[in-house]
XYZ file of N, CA and C in Angstrom:
282
model
N 1.380 137.306 -29.926
C 1.831 135.872 -29.230
C 2.584 135.066 -29.692
N 3.730 135.609 -28.026
C 5.418 134.836 -28.608
C 5.745 134.017 -28.520
N 7.416 133.724 -28.869
C 7.497 132.189 -29.067
C 7.974 132.685 -28.010
N 8.114 130.834 -27.678
C 8.261 130.745 -26.633
C 9.802 130.210 -27.070
N 11.301 130.890 -25.983
C 12.535 130.759 -26.335
C 12.881 128.954 -25.620
N 14.446 129.003 -26.574
C 14.935 127.701 -26.705
C 16.041 128.156 -25.235
N 15.892 126.899 -24.518
C 17.196 126.647 -23.981
C 17.934 125.839 -23.665
N 19.094 125.946 -23.105
C 19.986 124.160 -23.722
C 20.828 124.776 -21.937
N 20.246 123.258 -21.381
C 21.755 123.684 -20.030
C 20.487 125.008 -19.143
N 20.029 125.216 -19.431
C 19.462 126.127 -18.574
C 19.547 128.025 -19.097
N 19.977 128.081 -20.301
C 20.072 128.976 -20.204
C 19.613 129.619 -21.784
N 19.159 130.296 -21.982
C 18.648 130.655 -23.387
C 19.647 131.049 -24.454
N 18.609 129.765 -24.862
C 20.115 130.105 -27.023
C 19.546 131.710 -27.750
N 20.797 132.233 -28.064
C 20.488 133.500 -28.422
C 21.219 133.136 -30.012
N 21.253 132.332 -30.319
C 21.779 132.144 -32.152
C 21.231 130.569 -32.318
N 21.292 130.122 -33.214
C 20.816 128.633 -32.958
C 21.977 128.689 -35.179
N 22.898 127.959 -35.535
C 22.812 126.992 -36.122
C 23.532 125.978 -36.943
N 22.415 125.343 -37.179
C 22.455 124.204 -38.179
C 23.068 123.667 -39.460
N 24.252 121.829 -39.676
C 25.003 122.336 -40.436
C 24.625 120.944 -41.386
N 24.407 120.781 -42.276
C 24.236 119.581 -42.622
C 24.568 119.326 -44.104
N 25.834 118.551 -43.578
C 26.820 118.397 -44.569
C 27.263 116.383 -45.239
N 26.397 116.843 -46.832
C 26.912 115.155 -46.813
C 28.413 114.643 -46.547
N 28.500 113.523 -46.101
C 30.118 113.283 -45.368
C 30.870 113.303 -44.489
N 31.231 112.016 -44.365
C 32.191 111.939 -43.075
C 32.595 112.669 -42.054
N 32.360 113.036 -40.565
C 32.161 114.377 -40.286
C 32.478 115.798 -41.324
N 32.136 115.791 -42.367
C 32.196 117.058 -43.665
C 31.030 118.216 -42.388
N 29.383 117.872 -41.495
C 29.277 118.455 -40.929
C 29.678 119.573 -39.680
N 30.957 118.251 -39.282
C 31.376 118.576 -37.488
C 32.197 119.841 -38.315
N 32.630 119.546 -39.462
C 34.155 120.031 -40.340
C 33.045 121.886 -40.494
N 32.270 122.095 -40.907
C 32.009 122.728 -42.104
C 31.122 124.226 -39.984
N 30.871 123.098 -39.623
C 30.263 123.448 -38.718
C 31.258 124.303 -37.286
N 32.970 123.191 -37.122
C 33.530 123.516 -36.691
C 34.583 125.315 -37.288
N 34.323 125.036 -38.235
C 34.921 126.499 -39.489
C 33.799 127.562 -38.792
N 32.610 127.656 -38.955
C 31.935 128.450 -38.954
C 31.984 129.173 -37.746
N 32.304 128.143 -36.469
C 32.649 128.773 -34.710
C 34.133 129.872 -34.859
N 35.426 129.286 -35.527
C 36.125 129.416 -35.189
C 36.565 130.925 -35.840
N 35.824 130.889 -37.362
C 35.370 132.238 -38.029
C 34.622 132.635 -37.684
N 33.757 132.579 -36.135
C 32.765 133.080 -35.393
C 33.739 133.698 -34.471
N 35.525 133.733 -34.430
C 35.256 134.179 -32.935
C 35.314 133.318 -31.751
N 35.412 131.988 -31.509
C 34.752 130.841 -30.523
C 35.954 129.984 -30.583
N 36.320 129.528 -29.717
C 37.213 127.908 -29.603
C 36.639 126.770 -29.212
N 36.927 125.410 -28.940
C 35.808 124.839 -29.332
C 36.958 123.513 -28.397
N 36.228 123.224 -27.098
C 36.515 121.796 -27.040
C 37.127 120.806 -27.658
N 37.524 119.308 -27.443
C 37.483 118.442 -27.381
C 36.123 117.646 -28.274
N 35.870 117.062 -29.391
C 35.065 116.011 -29.032
C 35.081 114.799 -28.283
N 33.778 115.186 -27.806
C 33.572 113.750 -26.294
C 33.184 113.130 -26.525
N 33.295 112.258 -27.501
C 31.164 110.468 -28.128
C 29.994 111.931 -28.347
N 29.810 111.545 -27.387
C 27.411 112.358 -27.807
C 28.004 113.880 -26.943
N 28.940 113.552 -26.075
C 29.452 115.076 -25.552
C 28.745 116.235 -26.065
N 28.152 117.427 -25.664
C 28.339 118.548 -26.801
C 29.910 119.039 -26.632
N 30.028 119.600 -27.363
C 31.127 120.455 -27.464
C 31.211 121.677 -26.995
N 32.192 121.985 -26.540
C 31.904 123.286 -25.923
C 32.733 125.173 -26.194
N 32.063 126.122 -26.897
C 32.061 126.659 -27.043
C 33.091 128.328 -26.258
N 33.720 129.445 -26.372
C 34.227 129.418 -26.109
C 34.384 131.107 -26.435
N 33.810 132.089 -26.578
C 35.495 133.150 -27.045
C 36.383 134.297 -25.622
N 37.307 134.644 -27.167
C 38.997 134.354 -26.178
C 38.945 132.931 -25.449
N 39.500 132.629 -25.899
C 39.977 131.834 -24.526
C 40.525 130.193 -25.022
N 42.240 129.554 -24.918
C 43.595 129.385 -25.234
C 42.695 127.710 -25.506
N 42.412 127.344 -24.091
C 41.705 125.665 -24.486
C 40.638 125.075 -23.072
N 39.787 124.966 -24.041
C 39.183 124.492 -23.901
C 38.760 122.730 -23.489
N 38.330 122.072 -22.797
C 38.764 121.136 -22.029
C 37.028 120.141 -22.401
N 37.418 118.486 -22.846
C 36.215 117.744 -23.014
C 35.248 118.097 -21.874
N 34.092 117.262 -22.777
C 32.524 118.003 -21.997
C 32.975 117.240 -20.539
N 33.473 115.849 -20.799
C 32.803 115.687 -19.207
C 34.414 116.009 -18.642
N 35.584 116.277 -18.810
C 36.313 116.991 -18.056
C 35.662 118.626 -17.172
N 34.779 118.908 -17.538
C 34.358 120.291 -17.444
C 33.671 119.776 -16.090
N 34.255 121.335 -15.008
C 32.627 121.389 -13.679
C 31.494 121.829 -13.761
N 30.519 120.990 -13.223
C 29.009 122.041 -14.131
C 29.364 123.438 -13.701
N 29.792 123.874 -12.936
C 30.436 125.305 -12.893
C 30.445 125.610 -14.015
N 31.912 125.329 -14.503
C 33.155 125.839 -15.809
C 31.487 125.674 -16.836
N 30.858 124.652 -16.955
C 29.560 124.566 -18.388
C 28.986 125.627 -17.910
N 27.777 125.856 -17.501
C 27.895 127.243 -16.594
C 28.049 128.590 -17.651
N 30.046 127.918 -18.355
C 30.075 129.707 -17.957
C 29.770 129.957 -19.283
N 30.155 128.499 -20.147
C 30.962 128.571 -22.135
C 29.921 129.570 -22.796
N 29.917 130.744 -23.828
C 29.431 130.978 -24.950
C 28.134 130.556 -25.531
N 28.994 128.424 -25.698
C 27.736 127.910 -26.591
C 28.518 126.722 -26.801
N 27.211 125.726 -27.022
C 28.140 124.672 -27.701
C 27.348 124.211 -29.514
N 28.314 122.779 -29.230
C 28.476 121.758 -30.412
C 27.268 121.507 -30.491
N 26.433 120.139 -30.815
C 25.678 119.454 -30.402
C 25.059 118.693 -32.020
N 25.145 117.845 -31.009
C 25.173 116.388 -32.531
C 24.239 115.240 -31.717
N 23.415 114.104 -32.705
C 23.167 112.832 -32.581
C 24.549 111.781 -32.951
N 25.328 112.499 -33.916
C 26.342 111.669 -33.793
C 27.142 112.364 -35.226
N 28.250 113.483 -34.225
C 28.859 113.731 -34.686
C 29.553 113.587 -36.750
N 29.857 112.473 -36.364
C 30.506 110.779 -37.774
C 29.716 111.404 -39.887
N 28.192 111.057 -38.775
C 27.150 111.399 -39.823
C 26.244 112.825 -39.714
N 25.945 112.955 -38.623
C 24.495 113.210 -38.632
C 25.158 114.573 -39.214
N 23.890 115.533 -38.833
C 23.864 117.120 -38.656
C 24.255 118.022 -37.135
N 24.329 118.942 -37.336
C 25.460 119.415 -35.783
C 25.055 120.148 -36.375
N 24.715 121.500 -34.553
C 23.619 121.499 -34.079
C 24.957 122.839 -33.638
N 25.034 124.725 -33.583
C 25.474 125.212 -32.538
C 24.235 126.302 -31.947
N 24.587 125.846 -31.188
C 23.816 127.164 -29.931
C 24.826 128.487 -29.222
N 24.247 129.319 -29.650
C 25.119 130.644 -28.391
C 24.029 131.416 -27.813
N 24.755 131.165 -26.218
C 23.405 131.223 -25.268
C 23.677 133.055 -25.479
N 23.189 133.318 -24.199
C 23.107 135.306 -24.430
C 23.654 135.362 -23.236
């Protein structure tokens, strides 16, 4: 029996990494470190919106400043219900 593949923004998720570290913004910091260590550039935090991740890219705007077309080009996203205190998840797309 095949398991259903996870999607986000209509894109298939290839990798999922979860960070749950105690302390204010600690999960975000751990996720940010993983992203940078794995060659991803990050957009700026934008409230509860996702944070865009791109490989080999110099500048990424906040999510609300990225067009829908550009959103479909991102290589991954960092998401959380509340970046300040809750777990953070990184989704990498196919």
